[in-house]
Amino acid sequence: MKEVLVRCLLTFVGTLSLVVCPLIACAEDVDLGPVTEKGMMIPMRDGVRLSAYLYFPQGDGPWPVLYEQRYADIRNKTSRQAYARLAARGYVVCAESFRGAQKSEGTWVGYRALGWGELKDGYDSVEWLAAQPWSTGKVGTFGSSQAGFAQNFLAVTQPPHLVCQYMIDTGLSLYHEGYRIGGTVRPERFKQMGVVCREPAQNMQLLKEWFSHPTYDDYWAAEDCGRHFDKMNVPCFTIGSWFDFMNVGSVDSYVGRQHRAGPQSRGQQQLLIGPWLHGGYLGKNTNKVNQMTFPENAKFNAEEHLVRWMDHYLKGIDNGVEREAKVRYYTMGAAGEEGSPGNEWRTAADWPIESKPTSLYLHAGGKLSAQLPSEKDGGTSFRADPLHPNEIPGRGFPGAIDARAFESQAEVRTFTTDVLTEPVEWTGKVQTELYVSSSAPDSDFIVRISDVYPDGRSMLLIDYVRRARYREGYEKEVMMEPGKIYKVAFDVGWLSQVFCRGHRIRVTVASTGAPFYEPNPNTGEPLTIDPPAKSVVAENTVYHYREKASRIVVPVRP
């Protein structure tokens, strides 16, 4: 009953707002063709108004609505023209800024106002959009990354007029896939979020909240959509990207919705994974990824497909989109080697597909093989110096780039197979199990997987990290004792790759890689927003003897 009353209030207040609220001033002129752009302030249940820009097609309507929520700039030329193209296909398109972001009113709290708490900004916006006289009452959502996370939050709240969704490079848990990747912290990265805030000081207050919750507790559970698949109940098309650390979120979103969600969701999901970087749907219509160029077939016109998806669910057009394969994935091969295996799209009835878990062991001398080490002792050591870390430039995952610049640094260790005499395909999840010791109570362990070409290039495919204090789970911090050996096991990532004949497979291990991975001070003390005054250099060892055989476990396909 409360939600019904809220919808009625939003309908009344929202109608008034069209009359009494001045339109937001638009940015510089951009050619949007026949589409009309209007800025509006959409009211929430607590009276706060969120800044939105609406794009109207020609004609009298009513039209179904496409809705995107994000905190980043929605006023750049590329975004506005993309919204206009969608509107021209017979939709009202609404791009809305998060609470406290850009020109939206209210306090900046990241995603915390989008979900199932006292505030339900996504729910209120959907119901407001559905109640307008130019709306058919059917709303579909779309967007990538932050706008993908937002859609998972929204789905849990079940607005009655939400019909379908379209997510790209998405996520479920802000602790695991956003703010605490592998248990690490990224204060320098998130300090920069102040630039999106209406009141930048609010971002620092939010950072303080995060740092007061170092483990996965009730605070972080309130931002974990993966706990609420049973509440998600709409069809969704999900796009993932192989060169994206958030691909785990895309895959898990599909799996959870397809098998554990409501009756309008179960069995009605589709997943597509291709050889791209993290980003929006426009970035999937390409075959060039950093330093790698795949065949033309790697392109996917997601904008056109998004329209087909929405045409079916919001307009009732029988275009067959819902009958297409549940899973489509691109199996990568060697880039630039004509005739090599892989580099093709495949379909599957579900995900993950069947594979054979196979161990590849680290060996002395930088060797990697399927043979279990026979030695009774042995390890490879390296330092983790937070004041002089190894370098991984940039803030985005550097996939599809020659990793030799990183691998050649003093405190990085590589383990490489012999030259392959036959192709080997991995399709599925790659995991690692390291046996390690450290002179420090805490340290990080990074594992990377590369395809080494005959000319020596080491093209990075996936990597991940685990902070040792979370080796027993994210719910608690357990420090290490100097010299004692511990198992640190974690998922490295999803992959579909054919390693071709003449190539080699490489595993790289290190403990630092800044600024991509912000350094661990190694002290085991509480982590801080600003660099701590105290840090220690850790002497770390990864072991590779028979009783402590560090390895990766890979999904080999016949």
Coordinates of N, CA, C and O in Angstrom, one line a residue, residues 200-303:
P200 N 31.3 18.8 -3.9 CA 32.4 17.8 -3.9 C 32.8 17.3 -2.5 O 33.3 16.2 -2.4
A201 N 32.6 18.1 -1.5 CA 33.0 17.7 -0.1 C 32.2 16.4 0.3 O 32.7 15.7 1.2
Q202 N 31.1 16.2 -0.3 CA 30.3 15.0 0.1 C 31.0 13.7 -0.3 O 30.8 12.7 0.3
N203 N 31.8 13.8 -1.3 CA 32.5 12.6 -1.7 C 33.5 12.1 -0.6 O 33.7 10.9 -0.4
M204 N 34.2 13.1 0.0 CA 35.1 12.7 1.0 C 34.4 12.1 2.2 O 34.9 11.2 2.9
Q205 N 33.2 12.6 2.5 CA 32.5 12.0 3.6 C 32.1 10.6 3.3 O 32.1 9.7 4.2
L206 N 31.8 10.3 2.1 CA 31.4 9.0 1.7 C 32.6 8.0 1.8 O 32.6 6.9 2.2
L207 N 33.8 8.6 1.3 CA 35.0 7.8 1.5 C 35.3 7.4 2.9 O 35.7 6.3 3.2
K208 N 35.1 8.3 3.8 CA 35.3 8.0 5.2 C 34.4 6.9 5.7 O 34.8 6.0 6.5
E209 N 33.1 6.9 5.2 CA 32.2 5.8 5.5 C 32.8 4.5 5.0 O 32.8 3.5 5.8
W210 N 33.3 4.4 3.8 CA 33.8 3.2 3.2 C 35.0 2.7 4.1 O 35.0 1.5 4.3
F211 N 35.9 3.6 4.5 CA 37.0 3.1 5.2 C 36.7 2.7 6.6 O 37.6 2.1 7.3
S212 N 35.6 3.1 7.1 CA 35.2 2.6 8.4 C 34.6 1.2 8.4 O 34.2 0.7 9.4
H213 N 34.5 0.6 7.2 CA 33.9 -0.7 7.0 C 34.9 -1.5 6.1 O 34.7 -1.7 5.0
P214 N 36.0 -2.0 6.7 CA 37.1 -2.6 5.9 C 36.7 -4.0 5.5 O 37.3 -4.5 4.5
T215 N 35.8 -4.7 6.2 CA 35.4 -6.0 5.8 C 33.9 -6.0 5.2 O 33.2 -5.0 5.4
Y216 N 33.6 -7.1 4.6 CA 32.2 -7.2 4.0 C 31.3 -7.5 5.2 O 31.1 -8.6 5.7
D217 N 30.5 -6.4 5.6 CA 29.6 -6.5 6.7 C 28.2 -6.0 6.2 O 28.0 -6.0 5.0
D218 N 27.3 -5.7 7.1 CA 26.0 -5.3 6.7 C 26.0 -4.1 5.9 O 25.1 -3.9 5.0
Y219 N 26.9 -3.2 6.1 CA 27.0 -1.9 5.3 C 27.2 -2.3 3.9 O 26.5 -1.7 3.0
W220 N 28.1 -3.2 3.6 CA 28.4 -3.6 2.2 C 27.3 -4.5 1.6 O 27.0 -4.5 0.4
A221 N 26.7 -5.3 2.5 CA 25.6 -6.2 2.0 C 24.4 -5.4 1.5 O 23.7 -5.8 0.6
A222 N 24.3 -4.1 2.0 CA 23.2 -3.2 1.5 C 23.5 -2.7 0.1 O 22.7 -2.1 -0.5
E223 N 24.7 -3.0 -0.4 CA 25.0 -2.6 -1.8 C 25.5 -3.9 -2.6 O 26.3 -3.8 -3.5
D224 N 24.8 -5.0 -2.3 CA 25.1 -6.3 -3.0 C 23.9 -6.8 -3.6 O 23.1 -7.5 -2.9
C225 N 23.7 -6.5 -4.9 CA 22.5 -7.0 -5.6 C 22.4 -8.5 -5.7 O 21.3 -9.1 -5.9
G226 N 23.6 -9.2 -5.6 CA 23.6 -10.6 -5.8 C 22.9 -11.3 -4.7 O 22.6 -12.5 -4.8
R227 N 22.5 -10.7 -3.6 CA 21.8 -11.3 -2.5 C 20.3 -11.3 -2.8 O 19.5 -11.8 -2.0
H228 N 19.9 -10.6 -3.9 CA 18.4 -10.4 -4.1 C 18.0 -10.8 -5.5 O 17.1 -10.2 -6.1
F229 N 18.5 -11.9 -6.1 CA 18.1 -12.3 -7.4 C 16.6 -12.7 -7.4 O 15.9 -12.5 -8.4
D230 N 16.1 -13.2 -6.3 CA 14.7 -13.6 -6.2 C 13.8 -12.4 -6.5 O 12.6 -12.6 -6.8
K231 N 14.2 -11.2 -6.3 CA 13.4 -10.0 -6.5 C 13.5 -9.5 -7.9 O 12.7 -8.7 -8.3
M232 N 14.5 -9.9 -8.7 CA 14.6 -9.5 -10.1 C 13.6 -10.3 -10.9 O 13.6 -11.5 -10.9
N233 N 12.9 -9.6 -11.8 CA 11.8 -10.3 -12.5 C 11.5 -9.7 -13.9 O 10.3 -9.6 -14.2
V234 N 12.5 -9.3 -14.6 CA 12.3 -8.8 -16.0 C 13.3 -9.4 -16.9 O 14.4 -9.8 -16.5
P235 N 13.0 -9.6 -18.2 CA 14.0 -10.0 -19.2 C 15.2 -9.0 -19.3 O 14.9 -7.8 -19.2
C236 N 16.4 -9.5 -19.4 CA 17.5 -8.6 -19.6 C 18.5 -9.2 -20.6 O 18.8 -10.4 -20.5
F237 N 19.1 -8.4 -21.4 CA 20.2 -8.7 -22.3 C 21.4 -8.2 -21.6 O 21.5 -7.0 -21.4
T238 N 22.4 -9.0 -21.4 CA 23.7 -8.6 -20.7 C 24.9 -8.8 -21.7 O 25.0 -9.9 -22.3
I239 N 25.7 -7.7 -21.8 CA 26.9 -7.8 -22.6 C 28.1 -7.7 -21.6 O 28.2 -6.9 -20.7
G240 N 29.0 -8.7 -21.8 CA 30.3 -8.6 -21.1 C 31.4 -8.5 -22.1 O 31.3 -8.7 -23.3
S241 N 32.6 -8.2 -21.5 CA 33.8 -8.0 -22.4 C 35.0 -8.7 -21.8 O 35.2 -8.7 -20.6
W242 N 35.7 -9.5 -22.6 CA 36.8 -10.3 -22.1 C 37.9 -9.4 -21.5 O 38.5 -9.8 -20.5
F243 N 38.1 -8.3 -22.0 CA 39.2 -7.4 -21.5 C 38.6 -6.4 -20.4 O 38.9 -5.2 -20.5
D244 N 37.9 -6.9 -19.5 CA 37.2 -6.1 -18.5 C 37.2 -6.9 -17.2 O 36.6 -8.0 -17.1
F245 N 37.8 -6.3 -16.1 CA 37.8 -7.0 -14.8 C 36.4 -7.1 -14.3 O 36.1 -8.0 -13.5
M246 N 35.4 -6.3 -14.7 CA 34.0 -6.4 -14.3 C 33.2 -7.5 -15.1 O 32.0 -7.6 -14.8
N247 N 33.9 -8.2 -15.9 CA 33.2 -9.3 -16.7 C 32.6 -10.3 -15.7 O 31.6 -10.9 -16.0
V248 N 33.2 -10.4 -14.5 CA 32.6 -11.3 -13.5 C 31.2 -10.9 -13.1 O 30.3 -11.7 -12.9
G249 N 31.0 -9.6 -13.1 CA 29.7 -9.0 -12.7 C 28.7 -9.3 -13.8 O 27.5 -9.6 -13.6
S250 N 29.1 -9.2 -15.1 CA 28.2 -9.4 -16.2 C 27.8 -10.9 -16.2 O 26.6 -11.2 -16.4
V251 N 28.8 -11.8 -16.0 CA 28.5 -13.2 -16.0 C 27.6 -13.6 -14.9 O 26.6 -14.3 -15.0
D252 N 27.9 -13.1 -13.7 CA 27.1 -13.5 -12.5 C 25.7 -12.9 -12.5 O 24.8 -13.5 -12.0
S253 N 25.6 -11.7 -13.2 CA 24.2 -11.1 -13.3 C 23.4 -12.0 -14.2 O 22.2 -12.3 -13.9
Y254 N 23.9 -12.5 -15.3 CA 23.2 -13.4 -16.2 C 22.8 -14.7 -15.5 O 21.7 -15.1 -15.5
V255 N 23.8 -15.3 -14.8 CA 23.6 -16.6 -14.2 C 22.5 -16.5 -13.1 O 21.6 -17.3 -13.0
G256 N 22.6 -15.5 -12.2 CA 21.7 -15.3 -11.2 C 20.3 -15.0 -11.6 O 19.3 -15.6 -11.1
R257 N 20.1 -14.2 -12.6 CA 18.8 -13.9 -13.1 C 18.2 -15.0 -13.9 O 17.0 -15.3 -13.8
Q258 N 19.1 -15.7 -14.6 CA 18.6 -16.8 -15.5 C 18.1 -18.0 -14.6 O 17.1 -18.7 -15.1
H259 N 18.6 -18.2 -13.5 CA 18.4 -19.4 -12.7 C 17.7 -19.2 -11.3 O 17.1 -20.1 -10.8
R260 N 17.8 -18.0 -10.8 CA 17.3 -17.8 -9.4 C 16.4 -16.7 -9.3 O 16.0 -16.3 -8.1
A261 N 16.0 -16.0 -10.3 CA 15.2 -14.8 -10.3 C 13.7 -15.2 -10.4 O 13.3 -16.4 -10.4
G262 N 12.8 -14.2 -10.6 CA 11.4 -14.3 -10.7 C 11.0 -15.0 -12.0 O 11.8 -15.2 -12.9
P263 N 9.7 -15.3 -12.1 CA 9.2 -16.1 -13.3 C 9.3 -15.3 -14.6 O 9.4 -15.9 -15.7
Q264 N 9.3 -14.0 -14.6 CA 9.5 -13.2 -15.8 C 11.0 -13.0 -16.1 O 11.3 -12.4 -17.2
S265 N 11.8 -13.5 -15.3 CA 13.3 -13.4 -15.5 C 13.9 -14.8 -15.8 O 14.7 -14.9 -16.8
R266 N 13.6 -15.8 -15.1 CA 14.2 -17.1 -15.2 C 13.9 -17.6 -16.7 O 12.8 -17.6 -17.1
G267 N 15.0 -18.0 -17.3 CA 14.9 -18.6 -18.7 C 14.7 -17.5 -19.7 O 14.6 -17.9 -20.9
Q268 N 14.7 -16.3 -19.4 CA 14.5 -15.2 -20.4 C 15.6 -14.2 -20.4 O 15.5 -13.1 -20.9
Q269 N 16.8 -14.6 -20.0 CA 18.0 -13.8 -20.1 C 18.8 -14.2 -21.3 O 18.7 -15.3 -21.8
Q270 N 19.6 -13.3 -21.8 CA 20.6 -13.6 -22.8 C 21.9 -12.9 -22.4 O 21.9 -11.8 -21.8
L271 N 23.0 -13.6 -22.8 CA 24.3 -13.1 -22.5 C 25.2 -13.1 -23.7 O 25.1 -14.1 -24.5
L272 N 26.0 -12.1 -23.9 CA 26.9 -12.0 -25.0 C 28.2 -11.5 -24.5 O 28.2 -10.5 -23.8
I273 N 29.3 -12.2 -24.8 CA 30.6 -11.7 -24.4 C 31.6 -11.7 -25.6 O 31.7 -12.6 -26.3
G274 N 32.2 -10.5 -25.7 CA 33.1 -10.3 -26.9 C 34.4 -9.8 -26.5 O 34.7 -9.4 -25.3
P275 N 35.3 -9.6 -27.5 CA 36.7 -9.2 -27.2 C 36.9 -7.7 -27.2 O 37.5 -7.1 -28.1
W276 N 36.4 -7.1 -26.1 CA 36.4 -5.6 -26.0 C 36.9 -5.2 -24.7 O 37.0 -6.0 -23.7
L277 N 37.1 -3.9 -24.5 CA 37.4 -3.2 -23.3 C 36.1 -2.9 -22.5 O 35.0 -2.9 -23.1
H278 N 36.3 -2.5 -21.3 CA 35.2 -2.0 -20.5 C 34.6 -0.7 -21.1 O 35.4 0.2 -21.5
G279 N 33.3 -0.6 -21.2 CA 32.8 0.6 -21.7 C 31.3 0.5 -22.2 O 30.7 -0.5 -21.9
G280 N 30.9 1.5 -22.9 CA 29.5 1.6 -23.3 C 29.2 0.7 -24.6 O 30.1 0.2 -25.2
Y281 N 27.9 0.7 -24.9 CA 27.5 -0.2 -26.1 C 28.1 0.3 -27.4 O 28.4 -0.5 -28.3
L282 N 28.5 1.6 -27.5 CA 29.1 2.0 -28.8 C 30.4 1.4 -29.0 O 30.9 1.2 -30.1
G283 N 31.1 1.1 -27.9 CA 32.5 0.5 -27.9 C 32.5 -0.9 -28.3 O 33.6 -1.5 -28.3
K284 N 31.4 -1.6 -28.5 CA 31.4 -3.0 -28.9 C 31.3 -3.2 -30.4 O 31.6 -4.3 -30.9
N285 N 31.1 -2.1 -31.1 CA 31.1 -2.2 -32.6 C 32.5 -1.9 -33.1 O 32.7 -1.0 -34.0
T286 N 33.5 -2.7 -32.6 CA 34.9 -2.5 -33.0 C 35.6 -3.9 -33.0 O 35.2 -4.8 -32.3
N287 N 36.6 -4.0 -33.8 CA 37.5 -5.2 -33.8 C 38.9 -4.8 -33.4 O 39.8 -5.6 -33.4
K288 N 39.1 -3.5 -33.0 CA 40.5 -3.0 -32.5 C 40.4 -2.8 -31.1 O 39.7 -1.9 -30.6
V289 N 41.3 -3.5 -30.3 CA 41.3 -3.4 -28.9 C 42.7 -3.2 -28.4 O 43.6 -4.0 -28.5
N290 N 43.0 -1.9 -28.0 CA 44.4 -1.5 -27.7 C 45.3 -1.9 -28.8 O 45.2 -1.5 -29.9
Q291 N 46.3 -2.8 -28.5 CA 47.3 -3.2 -29.5 C 46.9 -4.4 -30.3 O 47.8 -4.9 -31.1
M292 N 45.7 -4.9 -30.2 CA 45.3 -6.1 -30.9 C 44.2 -5.7 -31.9 O 43.3 -5.0 -31.6
T293 N 44.3 -6.3 -33.1 CA 43.2 -6.2 -34.1 C 42.7 -7.5 -34.5 O 43.4 -8.4 -35.0
F294 N 41.4 -7.8 -34.1 CA 40.8 -9.0 -34.4 C 40.1 -8.9 -35.8 O 40.0 -7.9 -36.4
P295 N 39.6 -10.1 -36.3 CA 38.9 -10.0 -37.6 C 37.7 -9.1 -37.5 O 37.2 -8.8 -36.4
E296 N 37.1 -8.7 -38.6 CA 36.0 -7.9 -38.7 C 34.8 -8.5 -37.9 O 33.9 -7.7 -37.4
N297 N 34.7 -9.8 -37.8 CA 33.5 -10.4 -37.2 C 33.5 -10.2 -35.7 O 32.5 -10.5 -35.1
A298 N 34.5 -9.6 -35.1 CA 34.5 -9.3 -33.7 C 33.5 -8.1 -33.4 O 33.2 -7.9 -32.2
K299 N 33.1 -7.4 -34.4 CA 32.3 -6.2 -34.1 C 30.8 -6.7 -33.8 O 30.3 -7.6 -34.3
F300 N 30.2 -5.9 -32.9 CA 28.8 -6.2 -32.6 C 28.1 -4.8 -32.5 O 28.5 -4.0 -31.7
N301 N 27.1 -4.6 -33.3 CA 26.4 -3.4 -33.4 C 25.3 -3.4 -32.2 O 24.2 -3.7 -32.4
A302 N 25.8 -3.1 -31.0 CA 24.9 -3.1 -29.9 C 23.8 -2.1 -29.9 O 22.7 -2.3 -29.3
E303 N 24.1 -1.0 -30.5 CA 23.0 0.0 -30.6 C 21.8 -0.5 -31.4 O 20.7 -0.3 -30.9

